[in-house]
Amino acid sequence: VSQLILSTSALGILNIIYSVAGQNCDVENEPPPGCNVNNPDPETSGCFTQQAEGIGGIKQWAQADVPQWAFDYNLSLLNEYLDSNEDGVADDPNLIAALTNDERTKDVALLTCRGGIGSGPLKDSFWSVTRTYGATSLEDVDDNGLNGFKRNAMEEQHHVIHRGLEKAYPQIFGNGLNTELSRGIDEAYDNCEYVASCVPNCQHYTCVCENPPCDDVGQYNCRWIEGSCDGIYHYDHPMGCDCATEGGGCQGSEGFYWPWTTAYGWQANACDQIAGEWEVCTPEQFATNPKTAILYKLVTGQSPSQAIYGYRLPSRLPDGKYMQRDLTCGMYRDKAACMILKECRW
């Protein structure tokens, strides 16, 4: 249950901002009055009016214009990722320790549009920042039958898990040429370029500088050229990471999100929409494609490293209903989680 923290001034903000619910977020929001975006402590920053504590003590903070249904859904996803068997205890204590003992980063945030907490110390203090982008319900869908908020929330909360795994098990989920995740991403890329290494003169991407003076890779906007290379993964956003020393690990959270959510069926209805970045969209394709062999074993708990290091990944796809329905064997795909329910067998 969320805890609402409202002062007289906060109530005024609430009334003002809810009057523009459903905004399309074409223009970045300004932080609300009294919000200090340079204060990395969300509790004293003056930027939030809602907060609730999730599994392991990780808190979710939201601003006044975030509706309750979005607040509850986003928090449920986080709890489900951390506690797949819903016994109220995190599945992997090392993951929780990594997320709660970092000196700079803690908790997660939920906003309506970009700009609500600026860019700087406060924004950087969160493991993830999810945005509703003016969605009015969980039932809203676009022309492709997809709910944008659900997809944004599923990805952003999944990034929390990778960032914790990266700290807890760096030799498996961290950067570097030889981590297991990095090698799996390299395999999925095949002969496709890493865009950060080739911009602006890429063969597999068209790149346009949108933010002169064009002396930094982050100032370029790139798009993958269909059919230009053989990999099934080709992330086209230039990142400030040295692929020569970090390899596929440069993709980090993105390179973990795509295979995990594909294994659990989340991408099956979005094949056309994601093909420019990730071409394997169904669990069956993911399990049988030779270019995803390493990633498949890693994200489904079948890699030998799982037995060696004992890490526990989320073992079912969240549905936003934490502790609100019965769990069934069919929800689980992780070999390490096959005995969570007594009647289940791998």
Short mmCIF file of N, CA, C and O in Angstrom, two decimals, residues 229-328:
data_model
loop_
_atom_site.label_atom_id
_atom_site.label_comp_id
_atom_site.label_asym_id
_atom_site.label_seq_id
_atom_site.Cartn_x
_atom_site.Cartn_y
_atom_site.Cartn_z
N CYS A 229 23.95 -6.43 -41.97
CA CYS A 229 24.84 -7.34 -41.25
C CYS A 229 24.04 -8.54 -40.79
O CYS A 229 22.81 -8.58 -40.93
N ASP A 230 24.71 -9.53 -40.21
CA ASP A 230 24.07 -10.82 -39.95
C ASP A 230 23.60 -11.02 -38.52
O ASP A 230 22.95 -12.03 -38.21
N GLY A 231 23.93 -10.11 -37.61
CA GLY A 231 23.53 -10.28 -36.22
C GLY A 231 22.04 -10.09 -36.01
O GLY A 231 21.35 -9.48 -36.84
N ILE A 232 21.55 -10.60 -34.88
CA ILE A 232 20.13 -10.40 -34.54
C ILE A 232 19.96 -9.29 -33.53
O ILE A 232 18.86 -8.94 -33.15
N TYR A 233 21.08 -8.69 -33.09
CA TYR A 233 21.06 -7.58 -32.14
C TYR A 233 21.92 -6.47 -32.71
O TYR A 233 23.06 -6.69 -33.10
N HIS A 234 21.36 -5.26 -32.75
CA HIS A 234 22.09 -4.12 -33.31
C HIS A 234 21.53 -2.84 -32.71
O HIS A 234 20.73 -2.14 -33.34
N TYR A 235 21.95 -2.57 -31.50
CA TYR A 235 21.51 -1.39 -30.75
C TYR A 235 22.07 -0.15 -31.43
O TYR A 235 23.28 -0.03 -31.64
N ASP A 236 21.19 0.81 -31.78
CA ASP A 236 21.64 1.91 -32.62
C ASP A 236 21.81 3.24 -31.90
O ASP A 236 21.97 4.29 -32.53
N HIS A 237 21.79 3.21 -30.57
CA HIS A 237 22.00 4.45 -29.82
C HIS A 237 23.46 4.53 -29.38
O HIS A 237 23.90 3.71 -28.58
N PRO A 238 24.24 5.50 -29.88
CA PRO A 238 25.65 5.59 -29.49
C PRO A 238 25.81 5.82 -27.99
O PRO A 238 25.19 6.71 -27.43
N MET A 239 26.63 4.99 -27.37
CA MET A 239 26.86 5.08 -25.93
C MET A 239 28.33 5.42 -25.67
O MET A 239 29.21 5.02 -26.42
N GLY A 240 28.57 6.14 -24.61
CA GLY A 240 29.94 6.50 -24.25
C GLY A 240 30.66 5.36 -23.57
O GLY A 240 30.95 5.40 -22.37
N CYS A 241 30.94 4.32 -24.31
CA CYS A 241 31.56 3.12 -23.76
C CYS A 241 32.56 2.59 -24.79
O CYS A 241 32.31 2.65 -26.00
N ASP A 242 33.70 2.11 -24.32
CA ASP A 242 34.74 1.61 -25.22
C ASP A 242 34.51 0.14 -25.51
O ASP A 242 34.83 -0.73 -24.70
N CYS A 243 33.94 -0.15 -26.66
CA CYS A 243 33.62 -1.54 -27.02
C CYS A 243 34.87 -2.38 -27.21
O CYS A 243 34.82 -3.61 -27.12
N ALA A 244 36.00 -1.73 -27.50
CA ALA A 244 37.25 -2.47 -27.69
C ALA A 244 37.70 -3.13 -26.40
O ALA A 244 38.34 -4.19 -26.41
N THR A 245 37.36 -2.53 -25.26
CA THR A 245 37.76 -3.10 -23.97
C THR A 245 36.59 -3.70 -23.21
O THR A 245 36.78 -4.55 -22.35
N GLU A 246 35.38 -3.27 -23.53
CA GLU A 246 34.21 -3.74 -22.80
C GLU A 246 33.38 -4.74 -23.60
O GLU A 246 32.55 -5.46 -23.05
N GLY A 247 33.54 -4.76 -24.92
CA GLY A 247 32.79 -5.68 -25.75
C GLY A 247 31.30 -5.49 -25.61
O GLY A 247 30.80 -4.38 -25.43
N GLY A 248 30.57 -6.61 -25.67
CA GLY A 248 29.11 -6.55 -25.55
C GLY A 248 28.64 -6.01 -24.23
O GLY A 248 27.49 -5.58 -24.11
N GLY A 249 29.53 -6.02 -23.22
CA GLY A 249 29.15 -5.48 -21.92
C GLY A 249 28.75 -4.03 -21.97
O GLY A 249 28.09 -3.53 -21.05
N CYS A 250 29.16 -3.32 -23.03
CA CYS A 250 28.74 -1.93 -23.20
C CYS A 250 27.22 -1.82 -23.26
O CYS A 250 26.66 -0.79 -22.90
N GLN A 251 26.56 -2.86 -23.75
CA GLN A 251 25.10 -2.81 -23.85
C GLN A 251 24.44 -2.99 -22.49
O GLN A 251 23.31 -2.59 -22.29
N GLY A 252 25.16 -3.63 -21.57
CA GLY A 252 24.70 -3.74 -20.20
C GLY A 252 23.25 -4.12 -20.04
O GLY A 252 22.79 -5.19 -20.43
N SER A 253 22.48 -3.18 -19.45
CA SER A 253 21.09 -3.45 -19.11
C SER A 253 20.25 -3.76 -20.34
O SER A 253 19.36 -4.62 -20.28
N GLU A 254 20.49 -3.07 -21.45
CA GLU A 254 19.73 -3.35 -22.68
C GLU A 254 20.00 -4.77 -23.16
O GLU A 254 19.09 -5.49 -23.58
N GLY A 255 21.28 -5.17 -23.10
CA GLY A 255 21.65 -6.49 -23.58
C GLY A 255 21.17 -7.62 -22.70
O GLY A 255 21.21 -8.79 -23.10
N PHE A 256 20.71 -7.31 -21.50
CA PHE A 256 20.11 -8.30 -20.61
C PHE A 256 18.59 -8.27 -20.73
O PHE A 256 17.93 -9.31 -20.64
N TYR A 257 18.05 -7.08 -20.93
CA TYR A 257 16.59 -6.92 -21.02
C TYR A 257 16.01 -7.66 -22.21
O TYR A 257 15.02 -8.39 -22.07
N TRP A 258 16.59 -7.48 -23.41
CA TRP A 258 16.01 -8.10 -24.59
C TRP A 258 15.94 -9.62 -24.50
O TRP A 258 14.87 -10.21 -24.74
N PRO A 259 17.03 -10.32 -24.17
CA PRO A 259 16.92 -11.77 -24.12
C PRO A 259 16.02 -12.28 -23.01
O PRO A 259 15.27 -13.25 -23.21
N TRP A 260 16.09 -11.65 -21.83
CA TRP A 260 15.26 -12.15 -20.72
C TRP A 260 13.78 -12.01 -21.05
O TRP A 260 13.00 -12.95 -20.88
N THR A 261 13.37 -10.83 -21.50
CA THR A 261 11.95 -10.62 -21.80
C THR A 261 11.48 -11.44 -23.00
O THR A 261 10.31 -11.82 -23.08
N THR A 262 12.40 -11.73 -23.91
CA THR A 262 12.03 -12.60 -25.03
C THR A 262 11.79 -14.02 -24.55
O THR A 262 10.83 -14.67 -24.94
N ALA A 263 12.65 -14.51 -23.68
CA ALA A 263 12.49 -15.87 -23.14
C ALA A 263 11.16 -16.03 -22.41
O ALA A 263 10.57 -17.12 -22.41
N TYR A 264 10.68 -14.95 -21.82
CA TYR A 264 9.44 -15.02 -21.04
C TYR A 264 8.21 -14.55 -21.81
O TYR A 264 7.15 -14.35 -21.23
N GLY A 265 8.36 -14.36 -23.14
CA GLY A 265 7.20 -14.10 -23.98
C GLY A 265 6.76 -12.66 -24.10
O GLY A 265 5.78 -12.38 -24.81
N TRP A 266 7.45 -11.73 -23.47
CA TRP A 266 7.00 -10.34 -23.45
C TRP A 266 7.09 -9.67 -24.83
O TRP A 266 6.32 -8.77 -25.15
N GLN A 267 8.02 -10.12 -25.67
CA GLN A 267 8.25 -9.47 -26.96
C GLN A 267 7.47 -10.11 -28.11
O GLN A 267 7.53 -9.63 -29.24
N ALA A 268 6.75 -11.18 -27.85
CA ALA A 268 6.12 -11.95 -28.93
C ALA A 268 5.11 -11.14 -29.75
O ALA A 268 4.90 -11.43 -30.93
N ASN A 269 4.49 -10.14 -29.13
CA ASN A 269 3.50 -9.33 -29.85
C ASN A 269 4.08 -8.01 -30.36
O ASN A 269 3.33 -7.14 -30.80
N ALA A 270 5.40 -7.87 -30.28
CA ALA A 270 6.03 -6.62 -30.69
C ALA A 270 7.13 -6.84 -31.71
O ALA A 270 8.05 -6.04 -31.83
N CYS A 271 7.05 -7.94 -32.46
CA CYS A 271 8.13 -8.32 -33.37
C CYS A 271 8.50 -7.21 -34.34
O CYS A 271 9.69 -6.87 -34.50
N ASP A 272 7.52 -6.63 -35.00
CA ASP A 272 7.80 -5.60 -36.00
C ASP A 272 8.35 -4.34 -35.35
O ASP A 272 9.20 -3.65 -35.92
N GLN A 273 7.87 -4.03 -34.16
CA GLN A 273 8.25 -2.78 -33.50
C GLN A 273 9.69 -2.82 -32.98
O GLN A 273 10.33 -1.78 -32.85
N ILE A 274 10.23 -3.98 -32.67
CA ILE A 274 11.56 -4.07 -32.06
C ILE A 274 12.62 -4.58 -33.03
O ILE A 274 13.80 -4.63 -32.68
N ALA A 275 12.24 -4.94 -34.27
CA ALA A 275 13.16 -5.60 -35.20
C ALA A 275 14.37 -4.74 -35.55
O ALA A 275 15.43 -5.26 -35.88
N GLY A 276 14.23 -3.42 -35.48
CA GLY A 276 15.36 -2.57 -35.79
C GLY A 276 16.49 -2.67 -34.78
O GLY A 276 17.62 -2.28 -35.06
N GLU A 277 16.18 -3.24 -33.61
CA GLU A 277 17.19 -3.41 -32.57
C GLU A 277 17.42 -4.86 -32.22
O GLU A 277 18.56 -5.30 -32.05
N TRP A 278 16.34 -5.62 -32.11
CA TRP A 278 16.40 -7.01 -31.65
C TRP A 278 15.46 -7.83 -32.53
O TRP A 278 14.25 -7.60 -32.53
N GLU A 279 15.98 -8.80 -33.26
CA GLU A 279 15.19 -9.50 -34.29
C GLU A 279 14.57 -10.81 -33.84
O GLU A 279 13.72 -11.37 -34.55
N VAL A 280 14.98 -11.34 -32.72
CA VAL A 280 14.42 -12.60 -32.22
C VAL A 280 13.34 -12.25 -31.19
O VAL A 280 13.66 -11.74 -30.12
N CYS A 281 12.09 -12.52 -31.50
CA CYS A 281 11.04 -11.97 -30.64
C CYS A 281 10.18 -13.00 -29.92
O CYS A 281 9.42 -12.64 -29.03
N THR A 282 10.26 -14.27 -30.26
CA THR A 282 9.45 -15.28 -29.57
C THR A 282 10.35 -16.21 -28.76
O THR A 282 11.53 -16.38 -29.08
N PRO A 283 9.80 -16.82 -27.71
CA PRO A 283 10.61 -17.76 -26.91
C PRO A 283 11.18 -18.89 -27.76
O PRO A 283 12.32 -19.33 -27.52
N GLU A 284 10.42 -19.36 -28.74
CA GLU A 284 10.88 -20.47 -29.57
C GLU A 284 12.06 -20.05 -30.44
O GLU A 284 13.05 -20.78 -30.57
N GLN A 285 11.98 -18.87 -31.04
CA GLN A 285 13.09 -18.37 -31.84
C GLN A 285 14.33 -18.17 -30.98
O GLN A 285 15.45 -18.51 -31.38
N PHE A 286 14.12 -17.62 -29.81
CA PHE A 286 15.23 -17.34 -28.91
C PHE A 286 15.93 -18.63 -28.46
O PHE A 286 17.15 -18.69 -28.36
N ALA A 287 15.15 -19.67 -28.20
CA ALA A 287 15.71 -20.92 -27.70
C ALA A 287 16.47 -21.69 -28.77
O ALA A 287 17.35 -22.50 -28.44
N THR A 288 16.18 -21.44 -30.03
CA THR A 288 16.76 -22.27 -31.10
C THR A 288 17.75 -21.52 -31.99
O THR A 288 18.45 -22.16 -32.77
N ASN A 289 17.83 -20.21 -31.90
CA ASN A 289 18.73 -19.46 -32.76
C ASN A 289 20.17 -19.64 -32.27
O ASN A 289 20.46 -19.38 -31.11
N PRO A 290 21.09 -20.07 -33.12
CA PRO A 290 22.47 -20.28 -32.68
C PRO A 290 23.17 -19.01 -32.22
O PRO A 290 24.16 -19.08 -31.48
N LYS A 291 22.66 -17.86 -32.61
CA LYS A 291 23.28 -16.60 -32.21
C LYS A 291 22.82 -16.13 -30.84
O LYS A 291 23.29 -15.10 -30.34
N THR A 292 21.90 -16.87 -30.23
CA THR A 292 21.45 -16.52 -28.88
C THR A 292 21.70 -17.66 -27.89
O THR A 292 21.10 -17.68 -26.82
N ALA A 293 22.56 -18.58 -28.26
CA ALA A 293 22.78 -19.77 -27.41
C ALA A 293 23.29 -19.40 -26.02
O ALA A 293 22.80 -19.92 -25.01
N ILE A 294 24.28 -18.53 -25.94
CA ILE A 294 24.85 -18.15 -24.64
C ILE A 294 23.81 -17.39 -23.82
O ILE A 294 23.61 -17.67 -22.63
N LEU A 295 23.14 -16.44 -24.45
CA LEU A 295 22.15 -15.63 -23.74
C LEU A 295 20.98 -16.49 -23.27
O LEU A 295 20.45 -16.27 -22.16
N TYR A 296 20.56 -17.45 -24.07
CA TYR A 296 19.43 -18.29 -23.68
C TYR A 296 19.74 -19.07 -22.40
O TYR A 296 18.94 -19.08 -21.46
N LYS A 297 20.88 -19.69 -22.35
CA LYS A 297 21.23 -20.45 -21.15
C LYS A 297 21.40 -19.53 -19.95
O LYS A 297 21.01 -19.88 -18.82
N LEU A 298 21.96 -18.35 -20.18
CA LEU A 298 22.19 -17.43 -19.07
C LEU A 298 20.89 -16.95 -18.46
O LEU A 298 20.71 -17.03 -17.23
N VAL A 299 19.96 -16.46 -19.27
CA VAL A 299 18.75 -15.84 -18.70
C VAL A 299 17.71 -16.85 -18.24
O VAL A 299 16.80 -16.50 -17.49
N THR A 300 17.85 -18.12 -18.65
CA THR A 300 16.90 -19.15 -18.17
C THR A 300 17.48 -20.00 -17.06
O THR A 300 16.93 -21.05 -16.72
N GLY A 301 18.61 -19.58 -16.50
CA GLY A 301 19.17 -20.28 -15.35
C GLY A 301 19.80 -21.61 -15.66
O GLY A 301 20.01 -22.43 -14.76
N GLN A 302 20.15 -21.87 -16.92
CA GLN A 302 20.73 -23.15 -17.31
C GLN A 302 22.24 -23.08 -17.55
O GLN A 302 22.86 -24.09 -17.88
N SER A 303 22.81 -21.90 -17.36
CA SER A 303 24.26 -21.77 -17.54
C SER A 303 24.98 -22.42 -16.36
O SER A 303 24.52 -22.34 -15.22
N PRO A 304 26.12 -23.06 -16.60
CA PRO A 304 26.90 -23.62 -15.49
C PRO A 304 27.26 -22.58 -14.43
O PRO A 304 27.45 -22.92 -13.26
N SER A 305 27.33 -21.31 -14.82
CA SER A 305 27.70 -20.26 -13.86
C SER A 305 26.65 -20.11 -12.76
O SER A 305 26.96 -19.66 -11.65
N GLN A 306 25.40 -20.50 -13.04
CA GLN A 306 24.36 -20.37 -12.02
C GLN A 306 24.66 -21.28 -10.83
O GLN A 306 24.54 -20.88 -9.67
N ALA A 307 25.07 -22.51 -11.12
CA ALA A 307 25.39 -23.44 -10.04
C ALA A 307 26.65 -23.02 -9.29
O ALA A 307 26.78 -23.24 -8.09
N ILE A 308 27.58 -22.40 -10.00
CA ILE A 308 28.84 -22.00 -9.39
C ILE A 308 28.66 -20.79 -8.48
O ILE A 308 29.12 -20.77 -7.33
N TYR A 309 27.96 -19.77 -8.97
CA TYR A 309 27.83 -18.51 -8.22
C TYR A 309 26.53 -18.40 -7.44
O TYR A 309 26.42 -17.57 -6.54
N GLY A 310 25.53 -19.18 -7.79
CA GLY A 310 24.29 -19.19 -7.03
C GLY A 310 23.38 -18.00 -7.25
O GLY A 310 22.47 -17.75 -6.45
N TYR A 311 23.60 -17.22 -8.30
CA TYR A 311 22.72 -16.08 -8.53
C TYR A 311 21.31 -16.57 -8.88
O TYR A 311 21.12 -17.66 -9.42
N ARG A 312 20.34 -15.76 -8.53
CA ARG A 312 18.95 -16.07 -8.84
C ARG A 312 18.34 -14.94 -9.66
O ARG A 312 18.24 -13.81 -9.19
N LEU A 313 17.95 -15.25 -10.87
CA LEU A 313 17.32 -14.28 -11.73
C LEU A 313 15.80 -14.32 -11.55
O LEU A 313 15.26 -15.31 -11.04
N PRO A 314 15.10 -13.26 -11.93
CA PRO A 314 13.64 -13.36 -11.95
C PRO A 314 13.23 -14.57 -12.79
O PRO A 314 13.79 -14.81 -13.86
N SER A 315 12.29 -15.34 -12.28
CA SER A 315 11.98 -16.61 -12.93
C SER A 315 10.57 -16.69 -13.50
O SER A 315 10.09 -17.75 -13.87
N ARG A 316 9.90 -15.57 -13.59
CA ARG A 316 8.63 -15.50 -14.31
C ARG A 316 8.38 -14.05 -14.71
O ARG A 316 8.95 -13.11 -14.15
N LEU A 317 7.51 -13.87 -15.69
CA LEU A 317 7.20 -12.54 -16.19
C LEU A 317 6.23 -11.85 -15.23
O LEU A 317 5.15 -12.38 -14.93
N PRO A 318 6.58 -10.66 -14.74
CA PRO A 318 5.65 -9.93 -13.87
C PRO A 318 4.35 -9.58 -14.60
O PRO A 318 4.34 -9.38 -15.81
N ASP A 319 3.26 -9.51 -13.83
CA ASP A 319 1.98 -9.13 -14.42
C ASP A 319 1.32 -7.95 -13.71
O ASP A 319 0.18 -7.60 -14.00
N GLY A 320 2.05 -7.35 -12.75
CA GLY A 320 1.50 -6.21 -12.04
C GLY A 320 0.51 -6.59 -10.96
O GLY A 320 -0.23 -5.73 -10.47
N LYS A 321 0.52 -7.85 -10.53
CA LYS A 321 -0.45 -8.32 -9.53
C LYS A 321 0.25 -9.02 -8.38
O LYS A 321 -0.12 -10.12 -7.97
N TYR A 322 1.27 -8.39 -7.85
CA TYR A 322 2.06 -8.99 -6.78
C TYR A 322 1.18 -9.36 -5.59
O TYR A 322 0.47 -8.53 -5.03
N MET A 323 1.21 -10.64 -5.23
CA MET A 323 0.44 -11.20 -4.12
C MET A 323 -1.07 -10.96 -4.25
O MET A 323 -1.78 -10.85 -3.25
N GLN A 324 -1.56 -10.91 -5.48
CA GLN A 324 -2.99 -10.69 -5.70
C GLN A 324 -3.66 -11.85 -6.43
O GLN A 324 -4.83 -11.76 -6.78
N ARG A 325 -2.92 -12.95 -6.71
CA ARG A 325 -3.50 -14.12 -7.38
C ARG A 325 -2.59 -15.31 -7.11
O ARG A 325 -1.49 -15.19 -6.60
N ASP A 326 -3.08 -16.49 -7.41
CA ASP A 326 -2.31 -17.71 -7.19
C ASP A 326 -1.23 -17.85 -8.27
O ASP A 326 -1.43 -17.48 -9.43
N LEU A 327 -0.10 -18.41 -7.87
CA LEU A 327 0.96 -18.72 -8.81
C LEU A 327 0.78 -20.12 -9.37
O LEU A 327 0.30 -21.01 -8.67
N THR A 328 1.15 -20.32 -10.64
CA THR A 328 1.04 -21.63 -11.26
C THR A 328 2.38 -22.02 -11.88
O THR A 328 3.22 -21.17 -12.17
#
